[in-house]
GROMACS .gro file of C-alpha atoms in nm:
model
  415
    1MET     CA    1   3.098   2.081   2.149
    2PHE     CA    2   2.773   1.878   2.140
    3LYS     CA    3   2.663   1.606   2.377
    4ARG     CA    4   2.448   1.327   2.237
    5TYR     CA    5   2.183   1.124   2.420
    6TYR     CA    6   2.042   0.797   2.282
    7ILE     CA    7   1.687   0.702   2.379
    8GLY     CA    8   1.564   0.346   2.346
    9PHE     CA    9   1.249   0.170   2.459
   10LEU     CA   10   1.268   0.201   2.837
   11LEU     CA   11   1.637   0.285   2.785
   12LEU     CA   12   1.810   0.623   2.761
   13ILE     CA   13   2.182   0.614   2.690
   14ILE     CA   14   2.368   0.931   2.788
   15PHE     CA   15   2.720   1.009   2.695
   16SER     CA   16   2.961   1.300   2.677
   17ALA     CA   17   3.151   1.400   2.362
   18CYS     CA   18   3.470   1.474   2.555
   19SER     CA   19   3.634   1.132   2.558
   20ARG     CA   20   3.722   0.856   2.315
   21ASN     CA   21   3.703   0.591   2.589
   22PRO     CA   22   3.408   0.351   2.613
   23LEU     CA   23   3.100   0.544   2.723
   24LEU     CA   24   2.913   0.509   3.047
   25LEU     CA   25   2.560   0.378   2.997
   26HIS     CA   26   2.281   0.504   3.219
   27ASN     CA   27   1.957   0.305   3.225
   28ILE     CA   28   1.686   0.568   3.269
   29SER     CA   29   1.322   0.477   3.213
   30HIS     CA   30   1.081   0.701   3.025
   31GLU     CA   31   0.907   0.784   3.350
   32ASP     CA   32   1.207   0.943   3.521
   33SER     CA   33   1.410   1.059   3.221
   34ASN     CA   34   1.522   1.421   3.218
   35TYR     CA   35   1.522   1.416   2.840
   36ILE     CA   36   1.165   1.307   2.768
   37THR     CA   37   0.882   1.542   2.858
   38LYS     CA   38   0.533   1.400   2.896
   39ILE     CA   39   0.260   1.624   2.757
   40ASP     CA   40  -0.118   1.618   2.722
   41ARG     CA   41  -0.293   1.598   2.389
   42PRO     CA   42  -0.372   1.939   2.240
   43GLN     CA   43  -0.733   2.043   2.298
   44ASP     CA   44  -0.797   2.057   1.923
   45TYR     CA   45  -0.645   1.711   1.863
   46LYS     CA   46  -0.821   1.498   1.603
   47TYR     CA   47  -0.709   1.142   1.526
   48PRO     CA   48  -0.568   1.170   1.172
   49CYS     CA   49  -0.445   0.817   1.098
   50ARG     CA   50  -0.769   0.694   0.938
   51SER     CA   51  -0.816   0.993   0.706
   52SER     CA   52  -0.736   0.911   0.343
   53ASP     CA   53  -0.645   1.277   0.285
   54ASN     CA   54  -0.319   1.209   0.470
   55TYR     CA   55  -0.214   0.932   0.227
   56VAL     CA   56  -0.255   1.099  -0.112
   57PRO     CA   57   0.076   1.036  -0.297
   58TYR     CA   58   0.135   1.389  -0.422
   59PRO     CA   59   0.470   1.399  -0.608
   60GLU     CA   60   0.613   1.648  -0.359
   61ASP     CA   61   0.550   1.410  -0.067
   62SER     CA   62   0.855   1.185  -0.082
   63LEU     CA   63   0.755   1.003   0.238
   64ILE     CA   64   0.470   0.811   0.072
   65LYS     CA   65   0.661   0.523  -0.081
   66SER     CA   66   0.609   0.361  -0.417
   67ARG     CA   67   0.451   0.019  -0.363
   68THR     CA   68   0.483  -0.312  -0.544
   69ILE     CA   69   0.203  -0.570  -0.525
   70ARG     CA   70   0.304  -0.935  -0.564
   71VAL     CA   71   0.073  -1.119  -0.805
   72ASN     CA   72   0.047  -1.458  -0.964
   73VAL     CA   73  -0.195  -1.570  -1.235
   74HIS     CA   74  -0.392  -1.894  -1.263
   75PHE     CA   75  -0.559  -2.007  -1.587
   76ILE     CA   76  -0.832  -2.266  -1.533
   77ASP     CA   77  -0.965  -2.480  -1.819
   78SER     CA   78  -1.152  -2.806  -1.864
   79THR     CA   79  -0.958  -3.119  -1.954
   80SER     CA   80  -1.071  -3.065  -2.312
   81ALA     CA   81  -0.852  -2.750  -2.321
   82LYS     CA   82  -1.109  -2.567  -2.535
   83TYR     CA   83  -1.228  -2.267  -2.337
   84ASN     CA   84  -0.937  -2.064  -2.201
   85ILE     CA   85  -0.624  -1.907  -2.345
   86PRO     CA   86  -0.417  -2.202  -2.476
   87GLU     CA   87  -0.154  -2.310  -2.226
   88PRO     CA   88   0.146  -2.242  -2.459
   89LYS     CA   89   0.033  -1.878  -2.486
   90ALA     CA   90  -0.079  -1.829  -2.127
   91GLU     CA   91   0.246  -1.706  -1.970
   92THR     CA   92   0.304  -1.440  -2.236
   93TRP     CA   93  -0.063  -1.340  -2.222
   94ALA     CA   94  -0.046  -1.298  -1.843
   95TYR     CA   95   0.277  -1.099  -1.864
   96HIS     CA   96   0.126  -0.855  -2.117
   97MET     CA   97  -0.194  -0.825  -1.912
   98ILE     CA   98   0.003  -0.720  -1.602
   99GLU     CA   99   0.230  -0.486  -1.799
  100ASN     CA  100  -0.071  -0.313  -1.954
  101ALA     CA  101  -0.237  -0.279  -1.614
  102ASN     CA  102   0.082  -0.117  -1.482
  103PHE     CA  103   0.093   0.117  -1.783
  104ARG     CA  104  -0.263   0.232  -1.713
  105LEU     CA  105  -0.177   0.304  -1.350
  106ARG     CA  106   0.129   0.507  -1.451
  107THR     CA  107  -0.072   0.699  -1.711
  108ASN     CA  108  -0.375   0.791  -1.498
  109GLU     CA  109  -0.575   1.017  -1.727
  110GLN     CA  110  -0.763   1.334  -1.632
  111MET     CA  111  -1.114   1.270  -1.499
  112ASN     CA  112  -1.396   1.324  -1.751
  113LEU     CA  113  -1.642   1.415  -1.477
  114PRO     CA  114  -1.759   1.659  -1.370
  115GLU     CA  115  -1.740   1.835  -1.706
  116GLY     CA  116  -1.464   2.098  -1.699
  117ASN     CA  117  -1.318   1.962  -1.372
  118GLU     CA  118  -0.971   2.048  -1.244
  119THR     CA  119  -0.925   1.734  -1.036
  120PRO     CA  120  -0.549   1.682  -0.988
  121CYS     CA  121  -0.413   1.399  -1.200
  122ILE     CA  122  -0.152   1.211  -0.994
  123PRO     CA  123   0.021   0.899  -1.129
  124ALA     CA  124  -0.051   0.601  -0.907
  125ASN     CA  125   0.241   0.511  -0.683
  126TYR     CA  126   0.187   0.136  -0.704
  127GLN     CA  127   0.257  -0.138  -0.959
  128TYR     CA  128   0.215  -0.515  -0.989
  129ARG     CA  129   0.497  -0.765  -1.019
  130LEU     CA  130   0.456  -1.126  -1.126
  131TRP     CA  131   0.599  -1.315  -0.832
  132LYS     CA  132   0.748  -1.663  -0.832
  133ASP     CA  133   0.624  -1.842  -0.523
  134ASP     CA  134   0.859  -2.051  -0.315
  135SER     CA  135   0.674  -2.381  -0.355
  136THR     CA  136   0.665  -2.403  -0.736
  137GLY     CA  137   0.906  -2.138  -0.863
  138LEU     CA  138   0.631  -2.019  -1.100
  139SER     CA  139   0.434  -1.697  -1.127
  140VAL     CA  140   0.188  -1.820  -1.395
  141HIS     CA  141   0.000  -2.144  -1.339
  142TYR     CA  142  -0.228  -2.356  -1.559
  143HIS     CA  143  -0.487  -2.594  -1.416
  144TYR     CA  144  -0.730  -2.838  -1.580
  145ASP     CA  145  -1.042  -2.899  -1.373
  146ASP     CA  146  -1.377  -3.010  -1.521
  147GLU     CA  147  -1.562  -2.905  -1.206
  148LEU     CA  148  -1.413  -2.564  -1.131
  149TYR     CA  149  -1.288  -2.427  -1.464
  150TYR     CA  150  -1.572  -2.180  -1.535
  151MET     CA  151  -1.717  -1.859  -1.391
  152LEU     CA  152  -2.076  -1.739  -1.429
  153THR     CA  153  -2.189  -1.401  -1.297
  154LYS     CA  154  -2.566  -1.445  -1.318
  155GLY     CA  155  -2.839  -1.705  -1.344
  156SER     CA  156  -2.904  -2.018  -1.143
  157GLY     CA  157  -2.548  -2.139  -1.192
  158ALA     CA  158  -2.378  -1.815  -1.085
  159ASN     CA  159  -2.058  -1.896  -0.898
  160ASN     CA  160  -1.869  -1.566  -0.902
  161TYR     CA  161  -1.874  -1.551  -0.520
  162ASP     CA  162  -1.775  -1.916  -0.484
  163ARG     CA  163  -1.424  -1.963  -0.341
  164LYS     CA  164  -1.377  -2.333  -0.426
  165VAL     CA  165  -1.135  -2.270  -0.712
  166ILE     CA  166  -0.943  -2.023  -0.495
  167ASN     CA  167  -0.923  -2.259  -0.202
  168LYS     CA  168  -0.798  -2.541  -0.425
  169TYR     CA  169  -0.536  -2.360  -0.635
  170ARG     CA  170  -0.428  -2.046  -0.446
  171ILE     CA  171  -0.058  -2.017  -0.372
  172GLY     CA  172   0.093  -1.795  -0.104
  173GLU     CA  173  -0.237  -1.613  -0.060
  174ASP     CA  174  -0.119  -1.449   0.262
  175SER     CA  175   0.153  -1.262   0.067
  176ILE     CA  176   0.058  -1.285  -0.304
  177LEU     CA  177  -0.251  -1.153  -0.484
  178ASN     CA  178  -0.384  -1.456  -0.673
  179ILE     CA  179  -0.557  -1.370  -1.004
  180PHE     CA  180  -0.777  -1.644  -1.154
  181ILE     CA  181  -0.867  -1.632  -1.525
  182LEU     CA  182  -1.177  -1.843  -1.596
  183PRO     CA  183  -1.397  -1.880  -1.907
  184PRO     CA  184  -1.777  -1.881  -1.892
  185HIS     CA  185  -1.945  -2.219  -1.907
  186PRO     CA  186  -2.006  -2.328  -2.270
  187ASP     CA  187  -2.357  -2.453  -2.191
  188SER     CA  188  -2.457  -2.104  -2.076
  189ILE     CA  189  -2.317  -1.951  -2.396
  190ALA     CA  190  -2.504  -2.209  -2.602
  191THR     CA  191  -2.841  -2.091  -2.468
  192GLY     CA  192  -2.793  -1.756  -2.641
  193ARG     CA  193  -2.917  -1.579  -2.329
  194TYR     CA  194  -2.581  -1.545  -2.152
  195VAL     CA  195  -2.335  -1.285  -2.280
  196ALA     CA  196  -1.970  -1.371  -2.212
  197SER     CA  197  -1.875  -1.015  -2.121
  198ARG     CA  198  -1.559  -0.919  -1.934
  199SER     CA  199  -1.625  -0.927  -1.561
  200GLY     CA  200  -1.455  -0.987  -1.228
  201ILE     CA  201  -1.484  -1.001  -0.853
  202SER     CA  202  -1.248  -0.932  -0.564
  203LEU     CA  203  -1.253  -1.195  -0.290
  204GLY     CA  204  -1.003  -1.079  -0.033
  205ASN     CA  205  -0.650  -1.163  -0.140
  206SER     CA  206  -0.772  -1.327  -0.461
  207ILE     CA  207  -0.944  -1.201  -0.777
  208LYS     CA  208  -1.159  -1.395  -1.025
  209LEU     CA  209  -1.183  -1.265  -1.384
  210THR     CA  210  -1.382  -1.392  -1.681
  211GLY     CA  211  -1.451  -1.304  -2.044
  212PRO     CA  212  -1.473  -1.446  -2.397
  213LEU     CA  213  -1.129  -1.605  -2.370
  214SER     CA  214  -1.178  -1.876  -2.632
  215GLN     CA  215  -1.286  -1.611  -2.883
  216GLY     CA  216  -0.942  -1.452  -2.895
  217MET     CA  217  -0.978  -1.203  -2.610
  218LYS     CA  218  -0.675  -0.973  -2.599
  219ASP     CA  219  -0.455  -0.952  -2.290
  220TRP     CA  220  -0.494  -0.574  -2.265
  221GLU     CA  221  -0.873  -0.610  -2.256
  222MET     CA  222  -0.845  -0.783  -1.917
  223SER     CA  223  -0.599  -0.534  -1.767
  224THR     CA  224  -0.869  -0.280  -1.676
  225SER     CA  225  -1.047  -0.554  -1.479
  226VAL     CA  226  -0.723  -0.628  -1.294
  227ASN     CA  227  -0.700  -0.264  -1.185
  228HIS     CA  228  -1.069  -0.242  -1.099
  229GLU     CA  229  -1.077  -0.555  -0.884
  230ALA     CA  230  -0.743  -0.479  -0.719
  231GLY     CA  231  -0.893  -0.140  -0.636
  232HIS     CA  232  -1.168  -0.323  -0.446
  233SER     CA  233  -0.909  -0.540  -0.269
  234PHE     CA  234  -0.733  -0.226  -0.147
  235GLY     CA  235  -1.040  -0.047  -0.020
  236LEU     CA  236  -1.220   0.123  -0.311
  237SER     CA  237  -1.592   0.112  -0.381
  238HIS     CA  238  -1.777   0.159  -0.708
  239SER     CA  239  -1.753   0.529  -0.777
  240TRP     CA  240  -2.086   0.593  -0.950
  241TYR     CA  241  -2.260   0.581  -0.612
  242LYS     CA  242  -2.293   0.878  -0.377
  243ASN     CA  243  -2.138   0.696  -0.081
  244ASP     CA  244  -1.803   0.575  -0.216
  245GLY     CA  245  -1.623   0.794   0.039
  246CYS     CA  246  -1.462   1.034  -0.211
  247ASP     CA  247  -1.574   1.387  -0.295
  248ASP     CA  248  -1.379   1.388  -0.622
  249THR     CA  249  -1.569   1.092  -0.777
  250PRO     CA  250  -1.906   1.243  -0.877
  251PRO     CA  251  -2.210   1.012  -0.891
  252ASN     CA  252  -2.294   0.927  -1.252
  253GLU     CA  253  -2.512   0.711  -1.473
  254ASN     CA  254  -2.239   0.445  -1.501
  255CYS     CA  255  -2.255   0.449  -1.879
  256TRP     CA  256  -2.025   0.227  -2.084
  257SER     CA  257  -1.976   0.503  -2.343
  258THR     CA  258  -2.126   0.828  -2.469
  259MET     CA  259  -2.452   0.803  -2.661
  260GLU     CA  260  -2.614   1.058  -2.891
  261SER     CA  261  -2.919   1.092  -2.666
  262GLY     CA  262  -3.071   0.965  -2.345
  263ARG     CA  263  -2.912   0.927  -2.003
  264CYS     CA  264  -2.568   0.859  -2.154
  265ALA     CA  265  -2.555   1.171  -2.370
  266GLY     CA  266  -2.260   1.400  -2.302
  267PRO     CA  267  -1.940   1.320  -2.112
  268THR     CA  268  -1.933   0.984  -1.933
  269SER     CA  269  -1.704   0.856  -1.663
  270ASN     CA  270  -1.355   0.723  -1.729
  271ASN     CA  271  -1.288   0.635  -1.366
  272MET     CA  272  -1.121   0.303  -1.287
  273MET     CA  273  -1.397   0.209  -1.043
  274ASP     CA  274  -1.690   0.274  -1.280
  275TYR     CA  275  -1.799   0.033  -1.557
  276ASN     CA  276  -1.694   0.213  -1.874
  277ASN     CA  277  -1.486   0.153  -2.186
  278SER     CA  278  -1.186   0.344  -2.047
  279GLN     CA  279  -1.131   0.297  -1.672
  280MET     CA  280  -0.814   0.505  -1.702
  281ALA     CA  281  -0.861   0.765  -1.424
  282ILE     CA  282  -0.796   0.745  -1.048
  283THR     CA  283  -0.863   1.046  -0.825
  284PRO     CA  284  -0.643   1.175  -0.541
  285CYS     CA  285  -0.898   1.058  -0.284
  286GLN     CA  286  -0.903   0.707  -0.432
  287LEU     CA  287  -0.524   0.692  -0.427
  288GLY     CA  288  -0.531   0.814  -0.068
  289LYS     CA  289  -0.768   0.532   0.030
  290ILE     CA  290  -0.549   0.272  -0.144
  291ASN     CA  291  -0.233   0.402   0.022
  292MET     CA  292  -0.399   0.412   0.363
  293VAL     CA  293  -0.464   0.037   0.333
  294MET     CA  294  -0.111  -0.024   0.206
  295SER     CA  295   0.040   0.170   0.495
  296ASP     CA  296  -0.160   0.012   0.779
  297SER     CA  297   0.040  -0.264   0.947
  298ARG     CA  298  -0.286  -0.414   1.081
  299ASN     CA  299  -0.438  -0.460   0.736
  300THR     CA  300  -0.389  -0.801   0.575
  301ARG     CA  301  -0.357  -0.643   0.226
  302ARG     CA  302  -0.029  -0.483   0.332
  303LYS     CA  303   0.119  -0.835   0.337
  304LEU     CA  304   0.072  -0.846  -0.043
  305LEU     CA  305   0.336  -0.576  -0.087
  306VAL     CA  306   0.707  -0.625  -0.148
  307LYS     CA  307   0.858  -0.521   0.187
  308ASP     CA  308   1.125  -0.279   0.069
  309TRP     CA  309   1.107  -0.059   0.378
  310CYS     CA  310   1.277  -0.293   0.625
  311VAL     CA  311   1.642  -0.186   0.612
  312LYS     CA  312   1.821   0.143   0.559
  313SER     CA  313   1.843   0.224   0.188
  314SER     CA  314   2.033   0.552   0.176
  315ASP     CA  315   2.284   0.759   0.374
  316VAL     CA  316   2.103   1.079   0.271
  317PRO     CA  317   1.888   1.172   0.572
  318ILE     CA  318   1.544   1.328   0.587
  319THR     CA  319   1.618   1.672   0.731
  320ILE     CA  320   1.350   1.880   0.902
  321HIS     CA  321   1.410   2.259   0.893
  322GLU     CA  322   1.066   2.391   0.993
  323ASP     CA  323   0.753   2.290   1.181
  324THR     CA  324   0.634   1.970   1.013
  325SER     CA  325   0.347   1.730   1.084
  326TRP     CA  326   0.331   1.366   0.976
  327LYS     CA  327  -0.036   1.268   0.984
  328GLY     CA  328  -0.047   0.914   0.853
  329TYR     CA  329   0.134   0.583   0.883
  330ARG     CA  330   0.479   0.604   0.727
  331ASP     CA  331   0.765   0.369   0.639
  332ILE     CA  332   1.101   0.543   0.678
  333ASP     CA  333   1.417   0.387   0.532
  334ARG     CA  334   1.660   0.674   0.604
  335ASP     CA  335   1.787   0.862   0.908
  336ILE     CA  336   1.583   1.160   1.028
  337ILE     CA  337   1.752   1.478   1.148
  338VAL     CA  338   1.530   1.737   1.318
  339GLU     CA  339   1.759   2.034   1.250
  340SER     CA  340   1.520   2.311   1.357
  341GLY     CA  341   1.151   2.358   1.424
  342THR     CA  342   0.925   2.078   1.547
  343LEU     CA  343   0.856   1.743   1.388
  344SER     CA  344   0.514   1.624   1.512
  345ILE     CA  345   0.438   1.256   1.447
  346TYR     CA  346   0.076   1.148   1.488
  347CYS     CA  347   0.068   0.787   1.367
  348LYS     CA  348   0.277   0.471   1.357
  349VAL     CA  349   0.610   0.512   1.181
  350SER     CA  350   0.822   0.211   1.089
  351MET     CA  351   1.193   0.291   1.116
  352ALA     CA  352   1.415   0.073   0.898
  353GLN     CA  353   1.695  -0.133   1.043
  354GLY     CA  354   2.005   0.083   1.081
  355THR     CA  355   1.821   0.416   1.095
  356LYS     CA  356   1.802   0.669   1.378
  357ILE     CA  357   1.640   1.001   1.464
  358THR     CA  358   1.859   1.292   1.572
  359ILE     CA  359   1.714   1.595   1.753
  360MET     CA  360   1.950   1.891   1.724
  361PRO     CA  361   1.979   2.168   1.988
  362GLY     CA  362   1.674   2.395   1.978
  363ALA     CA  363   1.471   2.147   1.772
  364THR     CA  364   1.180   1.934   1.896
  365LEU     CA  365   1.041   1.589   1.825
  366THR     CA  366   0.682   1.531   1.942
  367LEU     CA  367   0.504   1.196   1.944
  368LEU     CA  368   0.126   1.246   1.963
  369ASP     CA  369  -0.005   0.896   2.041
  370ALA     CA  370   0.238   0.773   1.776
  371GLU     CA  371   0.458   0.465   1.778
  372LEU     CA  372   0.812   0.438   1.644
  373TYR     CA  373   0.895   0.075   1.564
  374ASN     CA  374   1.029  -0.161   1.297
  375ASP     CA  375   0.761  -0.339   1.091
  376CYS     CA  376   0.984  -0.628   0.985
  377GLY     CA  377   1.101  -0.782   1.312
  378PHE     CA  378   1.434  -0.596   1.303
  379GLN     CA  379   1.575  -0.328   1.534
  380TRP     CA  380   1.659   0.033   1.464
  381GLU     CA  381   1.911   0.267   1.626
  382GLY     CA  382   1.683   0.485   1.838
  383ILE     CA  383   1.673   0.858   1.911
  384GLU     CA  384   1.976   1.078   1.957
  385VAL     CA  385   1.926   1.400   2.155
  386VAL     CA  386   2.205   1.651   2.093
  387GLN     CA  387   2.311   1.915   2.347
  388SER     CA  388   2.520   2.227   2.295
  389LYS     CA  389   2.646   2.462   2.564
  390LYS     CA  390   2.325   2.667   2.546
  391GLU     CA  391   2.052   2.434   2.417
  392ILE     CA  392   1.940   2.075   2.402
  393GLY     CA  393   1.704   1.894   2.166
  394LYS     CA  394   1.356   1.839   2.306
  395PHE     CA  395   1.165   1.514   2.297
  396LEU     CA  396   0.793   1.536   2.386
  397MET     CA  397   0.548   1.246   2.420
  398THR     CA  398   0.181   1.206   2.501
  399GLY     CA  399   0.090   0.929   2.741
  400ASN     CA  400  -0.005   0.677   2.471
  401ALA     CA  401   0.304   0.730   2.257
  402LYS     CA  402   0.542   0.436   2.228
  403ILE     CA  403   0.895   0.353   2.117
  404SER     CA  404   0.990  -0.008   2.044
  405ASP     CA  405   1.238  -0.233   1.862
  406ILE     CA  406   1.544  -0.028   1.964
  407ARG     CA  407   1.879  -0.202   1.937
  408GLU     CA  408   2.055  -0.214   2.270
  409LYS     CA  409   2.367  -0.001   2.255
  410GLU     CA  410   2.680  -0.134   2.420
  411ASP     CA  411   3.037  -0.007   2.415
  412ILE     CA  412   2.946   0.299   2.208
  413MET     CA  413   3.252   0.497   2.109
  414ASN     CA  414   3.274   0.868   2.041
  415LYS     CA  415   3.343   0.956   1.683
   0.00000   0.00000   0.00000
């Protein structure tokens, strides 16, 4: 017969499995609990939570969740309605642009560089979703503004870094990625010196995109810019440089396409964060950097995600059968059972409402400066330590480890 012990934040609930009467609750703090052992950090301990290697969404790692980014789209035109996608076509155009961007992320082609490379090709684990904001009920917006309708990327009138149009028309920017589609100014085109090429810029939780919209620009032509600029928003740098933070994105000449001779002869980059005519490849390191931002509760970009990790989603638990280390922020929406071996948690782990962790006899849970909490303002069910006649589950914590957001347990009944 097993005995089970529930551990909450500054609360340990102990009960025997011998009676079906209401259980006796014992308030035992972490400091004097017989069921929590304080330990020192290992001598070889290295803080792993800020390493992108621990966030690469390899298919076999089911703990790195698929993510959905909320987006809305704003078309800006002058009151003459001459320079952008016509308003009757705008919603369909935006929908196809986002769908094509999602398709490119799911496809994720093999890297062209370095020539003959074997860089793993992992489908991106995130997608965009057009999101209807609460104030208007719309996900695609059209604005007429003779002062702010255009975007220029160079010259004396360059305004690509200007946030005026964002500040005026953004909606739900704290939780929705606002994408602004703006034409170039017609006077600049008229000079013959300004080329209305496709371009964009990431400005925090908003993106500005431009191109030859009045010349029949296709929706899919803008989708690569959506992925490129969203990559910047979620922590990526241009990958043709040496210092982009990824070893699997080799420096290159940043050529648009392959030429017969010169610096662009031979294979050219197809990476999403280079300027090329493909932008269809994302490396494992780049995906790790994106997912590190998406997983960090302190990062404002995380608020752009659909929060689907808040409540328990399945009765099928995560079962640990051998020594396992979680080195990275994680969002867990199922129960965890440490059946055997040791589960070592190094970083913050959000436990969904209704979930719990069970440590079986002979198994060990170790928190190494980690925090177990709920990211959504809810409460979870805490930690259950199970005891047999010969063994008991072990719960080890370093001094900086923390448990919070535990639901207080009252009148617990044996099952």
